[in-house]
Phi, psi and omega in degrees: 000319178298322180295319180296317180296319180295318179297317180297318179296320179297321179296317179298316180299318180297316181295320179295320180293325178294318178297321180296318180294322183290339180258017182299322179253141174284171178301318180295320180295320177296321179296317180294321178298316179299318180295318180297317180294320179294322179297321178298320181297319184294334183255018184230168173264150168257117183251121177265119180274116187264120176288131185233005177054043185299321180297317180294317180296318179298316179299314182295320179294320177296319180296323181289342179282353179285116183287350182268005182293144173285158178304320181295318179293321178298316179298318180297314180295320178296322178295317178297319180295314180297320179294319180295316179296320178296319178300316177300313182295320179295318179297314181296321178299321180293313182290322181296315179294325178296314180290324178296319185275329193234006186226119176219019181292324179197171180288138181244138177237141184247122180238129176295142183296340177291341179250007187292320178298321177296320177297316178298329180279000176111357179293134187261322186274074184231356189271147183269143174268188184293343179265012179064035178239141176296128184236109183295346179281346179271119186226139167266117191272024176215154176275355179266130180204157170254160181243143165245119184236186181247153174275217179289344176246138182296339182271354178260121186258143177233137176260121184224173177278181186294344177266002179084011181261152180298137179284154178294153171300142017261019179295141175289152178246307176204156177270120176280130184236134177289131182051059185299321180298317179295317182290329174296317180291324182294314179197103177299319182301309181296318180299315181287317182293325177297324176294317180299317176301315182297313178299320180299314180298316181295317182288325176295320176302317178296316181296317179297318181297318180297314180296323180295320180291332182283345182291000000 
């Protein structure tokens, strides 16, 4: 009985502390926080970091340069390389079409993850055009940006700050999906595009809210 009472008391304390944390900010303070975050979005770029399997491609190309390969091994390596490049192109086509059709909250720039460190170091000509080629004419004209990256699955998107950390509320972080693994298998396109739509709606809500407060 003492154990049950102690457990019940611990539960009450936890619930009270959770309520206390949720009321840390007043309604006005939350509104101001939302406005500040929305203002940051309006003056920044959204950069989508595109996974390109650069290490695997480099390994396969190096392996193919070996003049001692058997014909069978050469055929196998070429097949793996072609498959990897096709996977990259298919993935980029899906995200590009998704943002074109469903995203207009802000301008989006696509950078291959193989060039991301260079981008962080100040390199400008790193963004991909609609043909999945680096195009030096595409420029983000500010040093402030948000990132869209992937979780453990390339099809799951996360919105984070330029340091890779989760943004403060009320910014969206990720779209929770019921049975995500099943839905990815059922249709990668639908799974990815639904996330893009969701992020667009959330960011537009923030932008509208900010403009409304400025009136």
